[in-house]
Amino acid sequence: MPEVKFTGQPATQRPWLVLTIMCIGFFMSLLDGSIVNVAIPTLIHSIGASYDQVLWIIDGYLLVFSVLLITTGRLGDIFGYRRLYVIGIVVFTVASALCGLADSPPQLLTARLLQGLGGALLFPQVISSILTIFPPQVRGRAFGMFGAIVGFAPIVGPVLGGFLLAHLNWRWIFFINVPIGIIAAMLALIVAPPMRPYRRHRLDLVGVALATAGLSGIVFGLIEGERFGWGTITGPISIPSVIVAGVALLATFLVRQHRQREEPLMPLALFGARNFAVGNGVGFVFQLGMIGITFVLALYLQMVRGYSALETGLVVLPNAVLTAAGSAYAGRLSDTFGGKYILMAGMTLLAAGLLALAAMAGPSSSAWSLLPGLTVIGLAGGATFAPLQQATMDGVDPRLAGAASGVSSTIRQIGGVLGTAVLGTLLSARLSSTLRSEAEERAGQLPENLRAQFIDNSTAAAHHYSAPTLPGGLSPAMTSLYERVSADTFAAGFVSAMQTTLLACAMVLVAAALLCFLFSSRKEPTTEPAQNRQAETTPQE
């Protein structure tokens, strides 16, 4: 198979087939970011994991995945996108098998970290391949497929996970990846062309170390901040000090990249293109606000309405289907009209959908009452992913595709992690206030000797997003009364706190929509400095 060269023509006669194959691995990596969430109780009982260990089994994957994207994106530029994709699929598949075979929390955590590495290796290569094998006039449709998976996979995760747990066991949420991964790797080697834009042999290892350490500090601090109360971890080490150290290392990395004249890990020339710079800013803000939708809604459906993880997934599944369908159609519209205005409309509608969801959600609301808001959110979500990716990558030099996809993916990942941390803190703080207020209002329904304890327990329950704990030694009748009052208190308090959080998310999305005015309507090609360009003729992979 001939080596891909950038001549302005499609790099393969079967670009859609190639993209479909590469999206299989992309789908798997996103799916595993959410599918494990439904297995938390099972893992605690099956392999004797503590709650903190299970959280690290979930968060460790996200940490490794997030901090390596800049490096793995650039590795695609150096060694070829197909090669990195296949390596990523193989690593991910082997790690999935090791996850399914694990008999202890440390074994499972180690395998999950390896899964994160595999996901990080393959993820940027999908975006890079789109820039390589599709001509500019149809990239919107290609990014539409990409956006459909971005919106669909996180919702399918809990549904598929719940089904596997109900009919098989927790190991199959990992084993299911093995045959799919093997097939995807084989098809990629057979169908996808070798894709390497130009020859490069050196990797900025110091830059890799600085970027990885800096991003690790920031992402670790944001993920673990709430668990440590944003204070001390151990001895003199605290969450703020870890984040500050990460920011300092990342700043050092950027200074080094500015001074690096040959083969930088992250060519700062990328940000010379206005659309790339603006698109990453919009993507960061968008992801910060977008993450609150599933985060808050899942808590509401499970903790307030008492739905299982599987039932929660089924409630929001139509929303994901609309997002997937809308993303494909929005990609076509972006090819015709450009991504800027489609993206603005999508983000504005998302904000409107959040407001509708906040208005319709109540302590005893049914899933049907959420349908109008979820429908708007689903359609609007489909109008955001593809146009945002297209607008951001518009004008990026294909020779920098790997670096560009790695940078943009990293920025959005950090936006999502930051959004989860900020919204979690906002929801928890607001919930403490609303639960105390609701508890004081309802405490009169309980005997006087239980009222003060009930109010204190209600306030403390905010940290765990759950109803107040039940005191011991109560009679059956008093236990029933206490549970009813506790459930009513938590439901009312959570809904009030959720409405505040969704309003904040809507405001963030409106801000992201306004930032879209900064996009340029004309293409601005991004190139590397002349001394960094090398011959495009390279040996076949």
XYZ file of C-alpha atoms in Angstrom:
541
model
C 0.000 0.000 0.000
C 1.531 3.358 -0.974
C 2.563 5.917 1.602
C 0.167 8.833 2.039
C 1.400 12.124 0.619
C -0.376 15.443 0.990
C -1.273 16.453 -2.546
C -4.680 17.937 -1.785
C -6.421 14.774 -3.022
C -7.997 12.051 -0.856
C -5.313 9.778 0.589
C -7.352 6.622 -0.005
C -10.209 5.533 -2.219
C -12.083 4.211 0.820
C -11.860 7.007 3.398
C -15.212 6.231 5.024
C -14.301 2.587 5.542
C -10.959 3.613 7.042
C -12.666 6.103 9.362
C -15.241 3.508 10.439
C -12.473 1.073 11.394
C -10.552 3.722 13.327
C -13.705 4.835 15.101
C -14.102 1.328 16.538
C -11.057 1.835 18.743
C -12.085 5.405 19.448
C -15.504 4.158 20.603
C -13.915 1.518 22.859
C -11.656 4.061 24.582
C -14.577 6.406 25.310
C -16.841 3.556 26.381
C -14.370 2.358 29.004
C -14.304 5.813 30.527
C -17.900 5.316 31.711
C -18.731 1.607 31.685
C -16.829 0.889 34.924
C -18.980 3.362 36.874
C -21.900 0.926 37.053
C -19.686 -1.812 38.511
C -18.573 0.055 41.644
C -20.688 -1.962 44.151
C -19.810 -5.231 42.382
C -16.069 -4.522 42.446
C -16.197 -3.655 46.134
C -17.702 -7.061 46.946
C -16.055 -9.220 44.257
C -12.375 -8.354 44.693
C -12.476 -6.780 48.152
C -11.793 -3.256 46.892
C -12.352 -0.244 49.114
C -14.405 2.657 47.808
C -11.245 4.768 47.373
C -9.548 1.956 45.431
C -12.516 1.692 43.072
C -12.482 5.455 42.529
C -8.810 5.215 41.582
C -9.616 2.347 39.204
C -11.957 4.805 37.472
C -9.878 7.972 37.816
C -6.515 6.333 37.046
C -7.692 5.598 33.511
C -8.758 9.221 33.030
C -5.502 10.541 34.484
C -3.193 8.528 32.205
C -5.428 9.113 29.194
C -5.548 12.897 29.682
C -1.895 13.655 30.364
C -0.425 11.736 27.413
C -2.491 13.109 24.522
C -0.027 15.854 23.543
C 2.808 13.335 23.404
C 0.863 10.609 21.595
C -0.511 13.091 19.085
C 3.008 14.162 18.182
C 4.172 10.555 18.052
C 1.616 10.064 15.291
C 3.337 12.817 13.286
C 6.671 11.085 13.800
C 5.869 7.392 13.348
C 2.591 7.417 11.429
C -1.056 7.583 12.440
C -1.949 4.029 11.452
C 1.044 2.607 13.302
C 0.215 4.497 16.534
C -3.445 3.566 16.203
C -2.653 -0.147 15.869
C -0.192 -0.019 18.768
C -2.834 1.731 20.855
C -5.470 -0.882 19.960
C -3.105 -3.728 20.850
C -2.144 -2.144 24.192
C -5.790 -1.403 24.979
C -6.888 -4.953 24.086
C -4.151 -6.627 26.150
C -4.943 -4.307 29.072
C -8.644 -5.172 28.793
C -7.832 -8.868 29.049
C -5.639 -8.186 32.101
C -8.475 -6.166 33.677
C -10.846 -9.105 33.245
C -8.312 -11.522 34.740
C -7.444 -9.320 37.738
C -7.981 -10.864 41.188
C -7.049 -7.898 43.376
C -7.492 -4.096 43.358
C -3.767 -3.419 42.631
C -3.853 -5.779 39.630
C -6.998 -4.145 38.266
C -5.609 -0.637 38.816
C -2.369 -1.506 36.990
C -4.329 -2.926 34.052
C -6.580 0.154 33.975
C -3.541 2.442 33.828
C -2.304 0.389 30.867
C -5.746 0.782 29.293
C -5.395 4.545 29.679
C -2.070 4.378 27.820
C -3.670 2.421 24.977
C -6.552 4.877 24.756
C -4.182 7.840 24.685
C -2.130 6.243 21.897
C -5.080 5.658 19.584
C -7.327 8.638 20.357
C -5.497 11.516 18.566
C -4.816 9.390 15.499
C -8.514 9.423 14.563
C -8.603 13.218 14.235
C -5.226 13.241 12.475
C -6.475 10.641 9.993
C -9.554 12.721 9.167
C -7.310 15.649 8.246
C -5.180 13.294 6.156
C -7.632 11.127 4.209
C -10.526 13.546 3.669
C -10.458 16.624 1.428
C -11.520 19.866 3.178
C -14.940 20.003 1.540
C -16.179 16.814 3.230
C -14.367 16.944 6.571
C -17.491 18.253 8.307
C -19.289 14.989 7.578
C -16.265 13.012 8.764
C -16.150 14.994 11.990
C -19.892 14.350 12.240
C -19.174 10.638 12.658
C -16.515 11.552 15.219
C -18.994 13.748 17.096
C -21.679 11.075 17.059
C -19.358 8.713 18.911
C -18.305 11.436 21.372
C -21.944 11.949 22.312
C -23.083 8.341 22.139
C -20.353 6.286 23.825
C -20.575 7.785 27.360
C -24.335 7.089 27.433
C -24.070 3.558 26.057
C -21.441 2.707 28.696
C -23.818 2.465 31.685
C -26.479 0.662 29.599
C -24.051 -1.941 28.271
C -22.346 -2.238 31.656
C -25.665 -2.785 33.408
C -26.658 -5.462 30.878
C -23.358 -7.333 31.240
C -23.506 -7.192 35.028
C -27.080 -8.500 35.009
C -26.447 -11.426 32.639
C -22.736 -12.256 33.032
C -20.327 -10.703 35.558
C -18.096 -7.668 35.981
C -15.156 -9.249 34.114
C -17.091 -9.131 30.850
C -17.181 -5.331 30.822
C -13.473 -5.745 29.982
C -13.435 -9.071 28.108
C -15.890 -7.715 25.534
C -13.125 -5.419 24.260
C -10.788 -8.287 23.370
C -12.426 -9.689 20.193
C -13.414 -6.197 19.055
C -9.861 -4.936 19.532
C -8.339 -7.850 17.624
C -10.718 -7.326 14.696
C -10.125 -3.548 14.669
C -6.332 -3.947 14.639
C -6.430 -6.477 11.798
C -8.799 -4.369 9.696
C -6.678 -1.258 10.253
C -3.572 -3.056 9.001
C -5.422 -4.399 5.949
C -7.548 -1.388 4.934
C -5.996 1.817 6.337
C -3.087 3.307 4.385
C 0.184 4.118 6.137
C -0.198 7.761 7.145
C 2.887 9.761 7.995
C 3.132 13.365 6.800
C 6.895 13.757 6.862
C 10.026 12.180 8.270
C 11.011 12.921 11.850
C 13.346 10.886 14.002
C 13.806 12.844 17.210
C 11.338 13.266 20.036
C 11.698 16.094 22.552
C 12.070 13.846 25.600
C 12.568 16.759 27.991
C 9.384 18.295 26.631
C 7.579 14.974 27.099
C 8.713 14.819 30.733
C 7.707 18.434 31.458
C 4.312 18.162 29.741
C 3.478 14.819 31.355
C 4.548 15.905 34.856
C 2.801 19.271 34.571
C -0.470 17.847 33.268
C -0.310 15.028 35.842
C -0.132 17.545 38.678
C -3.031 19.602 37.343
C -5.292 16.678 36.448
C -4.503 14.764 39.660
C -5.266 17.841 41.748
C -8.571 18.461 39.999
C -9.671 14.815 40.164
C -8.673 14.243 43.786
C -9.312 17.745 45.157
C -12.769 17.147 46.568
C -11.747 13.832 48.157
C -9.013 15.608 50.145
C -11.183 18.641 50.857
C -8.874 20.733 48.652
C -6.354 20.559 51.510
C -3.525 18.335 52.732
C -2.723 15.025 51.021
C 0.168 13.992 53.245
C 2.733 15.982 55.230
C 3.548 19.241 53.431
C 1.957 18.050 50.170
C -1.470 19.503 49.495
C -3.869 19.662 46.567
C -3.121 23.384 45.912
C 0.650 22.749 45.977
C 0.298 19.845 43.506
C -1.775 21.991 41.130
C 0.620 24.953 41.434
C 3.588 22.653 40.769
C 1.786 21.268 37.721
C 1.075 24.771 36.384
C 4.735 25.764 36.939
C 5.990 22.686 35.063
C 3.536 23.315 32.237
C 4.677 26.953 32.014
C 8.293 25.729 31.829
C 7.237 23.364 29.053
C 5.673 26.227 27.061
C 8.799 28.374 27.460
C 10.891 25.468 26.213
C 8.599 24.974 23.225
C 8.929 28.661 22.383
C 12.724 28.344 22.349
C 12.757 24.952 20.609
C 13.528 25.662 16.959
C 13.717 22.088 15.761
C 11.173 19.335 16.301
C 9.161 20.808 19.206
C 6.709 18.496 20.919
C 3.982 21.129 20.637
C 4.705 23.566 17.780
C 3.477 26.947 18.998
C 2.993 27.874 15.348
C -0.301 26.009 15.706
C -1.687 28.903 17.711
C -0.708 31.291 14.932
C -3.898 30.174 13.209
C -6.702 32.210 14.707
C -9.314 29.479 14.346
C -7.169 26.898 16.114
C -6.507 29.252 19.026
C -10.151 30.337 19.278
C -11.420 26.782 18.802
C -9.379 25.508 21.714
C -10.656 28.315 23.916
C -14.233 27.565 22.901
C -13.644 23.822 23.374
C -12.272 24.341 26.875
C -15.221 26.493 27.989
C -17.734 24.263 26.195
C -16.416 21.104 27.852
C -16.407 22.826 31.238
C -20.146 23.543 30.909
C -21.134 20.406 28.994
C -19.778 17.988 31.595
C -22.398 19.145 34.093
C -25.300 17.722 32.094
C -24.588 14.009 32.561
C -22.865 14.540 35.931
C -25.842 16.216 37.597
C -28.563 14.329 35.740
C -27.130 10.929 36.670
C -27.011 11.915 40.355
C -30.588 13.196 40.211
C -32.003 10.070 38.575
C -30.156 7.642 40.862
C -30.003 9.452 44.211
C -33.333 11.321 44.115
C -35.546 9.219 41.876
C -33.988 5.874 42.887
C -33.210 4.637 39.358
C -30.552 1.997 38.844
C -27.527 2.761 36.664
C -29.088 0.715 33.850
C -32.414 2.552 34.153
C -30.566 5.867 34.188
C -28.765 4.920 30.999
C -32.035 3.939 29.345
C -33.642 7.281 30.298
C -30.891 9.280 28.603
C -30.355 6.826 25.708
C -32.827 8.618 23.366
C -30.896 11.804 24.087
C -27.690 10.066 22.939
C -29.394 8.760 19.789
C -30.519 12.288 18.911
C -26.990 13.565 19.522
C -25.511 10.903 17.244
C -28.022 11.549 14.463
C -27.767 15.313 14.837
C -23.975 15.213 14.742
C -23.941 13.509 11.356
C -26.403 16.038 9.937
C -24.588 18.995 11.532
C -21.401 17.812 9.836
C -23.090 18.161 6.442
C -24.385 21.618 7.340
C -20.896 22.620 8.433
C -19.515 21.614 5.042
C -22.116 23.858 3.415
C -22.266 26.869 5.726
C -19.143 26.549 7.875
C -19.009 25.378 11.466
C -19.096 28.759 13.216
C -22.824 29.518 13.075
C -23.952 25.906 13.457
C -21.809 25.723 16.596
C -23.235 28.949 18.022
C -26.781 27.748 17.464
C -26.023 24.382 19.041
C -24.501 25.869 22.181
C -27.354 28.345 22.580
C -29.902 25.531 22.266
C -27.936 23.481 24.785
C -28.249 26.301 27.291
C -31.992 26.494 26.592
C -32.309 22.728 27.062
C -30.554 22.950 30.426
C -32.959 25.652 31.567
C -35.912 23.508 30.462
C -34.461 20.527 32.335
C -33.991 22.610 35.484
C -37.570 23.875 35.263
C -39.145 20.429 34.763
C -37.069 18.394 37.234
C -38.722 18.100 40.645
C -38.503 15.864 43.721
C -41.082 13.474 42.251
C -40.827 14.174 38.505
C -41.143 11.234 36.142
C -38.736 10.506 33.316
C -41.406 11.721 30.872
C -41.363 15.200 32.367
C -37.656 15.431 31.538
C -38.250 14.534 27.896
C -38.637 18.101 26.494
C -35.357 19.268 27.993
C -33.517 16.057 27.059
C -34.822 16.282 23.484
C -33.519 19.825 23.059
C -30.189 18.854 24.652
C -29.872 15.816 22.380
C -30.527 17.775 19.192
C -28.310 20.661 20.303
C -25.493 18.339 21.361
C -25.450 16.951 17.849
C -24.919 20.470 16.518
C -21.795 21.088 18.588
C -19.224 18.285 18.373
C -18.654 18.143 14.613
C -18.749 21.915 13.952
C -16.397 22.591 16.871
C -13.859 20.077 15.618
C -14.134 21.335 12.050
C -13.837 25.005 13.007
C -10.853 24.316 15.269
C -8.939 22.288 12.674
C -9.799 24.605 9.788
C -6.509 25.690 8.224
C -4.230 23.419 10.299
C -1.322 22.170 8.210
C -1.821 18.389 7.740
C 1.848 17.941 8.639
C 0.908 19.118 12.141
C -2.283 17.042 12.381
C -1.019 14.831 15.194
C 0.249 17.689 17.310
C -2.957 19.673 16.681
C -5.265 16.784 17.615
C -3.227 16.001 20.730
C -3.273 19.615 21.919
C -6.981 20.153 21.268
C -7.931 16.836 22.888
C -5.815 17.641 25.955
C -7.338 21.094 26.364
C -10.858 19.688 26.217
C -10.016 16.869 28.609
C -8.698 19.395 31.136
C -11.816 21.484 30.593
C -13.949 18.433 31.390
C -11.911 17.507 34.468
C -12.012 21.107 35.695
C -15.735 21.242 35.009
C -16.342 18.107 37.056
C -14.289 19.501 39.946
C -15.906 22.952 39.896
C -19.444 21.695 39.424
C -18.940 19.000 42.053
C -17.773 21.647 44.510
C -20.626 23.993 43.549
C -23.225 21.248 43.843
C -21.839 20.049 47.184
C -21.677 23.570 48.649
C -25.143 24.451 47.418
C -26.490 21.098 48.619
C -25.131 21.705 52.131
C -27.088 24.957 52.255
C -30.316 23.637 50.760
C -30.319 20.447 52.831
C -29.864 22.400 56.037
C -32.683 24.734 55.058
C -34.998 21.865 54.106
C -34.059 19.906 57.238
C -34.848 22.860 59.501
C -38.213 23.198 57.764
C -39.087 19.494 58.112
C -37.491 18.739 61.484
C -40.790 19.563 63.222
C -42.219 16.296 61.888
C -39.786 14.374 64.129
C -39.669 14.062 67.941
C -37.779 16.907 69.580
C -34.861 14.691 70.676
C -34.095 13.799 67.033
C -34.393 17.235 65.421
C -30.898 18.654 66.038
C -29.232 15.401 65.005
C -31.421 15.245 61.898
C -30.389 18.749 60.839
C -26.687 18.002 61.376
C -26.913 14.660 59.554
C -28.717 16.299 56.635
C -25.990 18.921 56.262
C -23.230 16.304 56.452
C -24.973 14.118 53.859
C -24.289 16.704 51.150
C -20.699 15.490 50.792
C -21.883 12.015 49.747
C -24.902 13.186 47.693
C -27.162 10.931 49.748
C -29.980 11.100 52.275
C -29.111 11.586 55.978
C -27.945 8.508 57.863
C -30.450 6.745 60.086
C -29.774 6.850 63.855
C -29.713 3.524 65.678
C -32.171 2.333 68.306
C -35.352 3.614 66.648
C -38.629 1.739 66.713
C -39.985 0.412 63.379
C -42.605 3.157 63.228
C -40.051 5.871 64.021
C -37.608 4.372 61.518
C -40.245 4.596 58.791
C -41.049 8.207 59.705
C -37.371 9.193 59.815
C -36.671 7.580 56.442
C -39.636 9.335 54.821
C -38.689 12.741 56.180
C -35.044 12.171 55.212
C -35.968 11.170 51.653
C -38.249 14.209 51.233
C -35.585 16.512 52.640
C -32.854 15.174 50.380
C -35.031 15.208 47.264
C -36.125 18.817 47.745
C -32.651 19.984 48.700
C -30.955 18.219 45.796
C -33.394 19.555 43.208
C -32.808 23.105 44.426
C -29.022 22.632 44.320
C -29.254 20.953 40.907
C -31.204 23.864 39.458
C -28.473 26.267 40.557
C -25.794 24.030 39.028
C -27.632 23.626 35.722
C -28.116 27.400 35.563
C -24.356 27.837 36.004
C -23.728 25.316 33.196
C -26.146 27.187 30.931
C -24.316 30.462 31.571
C -20.970 28.800 30.721
C -22.397 27.470 27.444
C -23.734 30.917 26.523
C -20.231 32.288 27.129
C -18.834 29.581 24.825
C -21.385 30.526 22.162
C -20.351 34.188 22.364
C -16.693 33.221 21.970
C -17.592 31.747 18.571
C -17.809 35.299 17.186
C -14.002 35.315 17.339
C -13.718 32.605 14.675
C -12.386 33.813 11.362
C -14.469 33.002 8.301
C -11.428 32.539 6.078
C -8.864 29.742 6.230
C -5.488 30.547 7.758
C -3.014 27.776 7.055
C -0.769 26.833 9.933
C 2.758 25.844 9.098
C 5.930 25.034 10.918
C 9.003 27.206 10.641
C 10.828 26.480 7.393
C 13.828 24.904 9.091
C 11.572 22.226 10.578
C 10.092 21.050 7.272
C 11.446 17.897 5.823
C 10.882 15.816 2.739
C 7.429 14.295 2.513
C 8.708 11.117 0.900
C 9.207 8.530 3.623
C 9.656 4.783 3.647
C 6.544 2.682 3.935
C 5.520 1.467 7.365
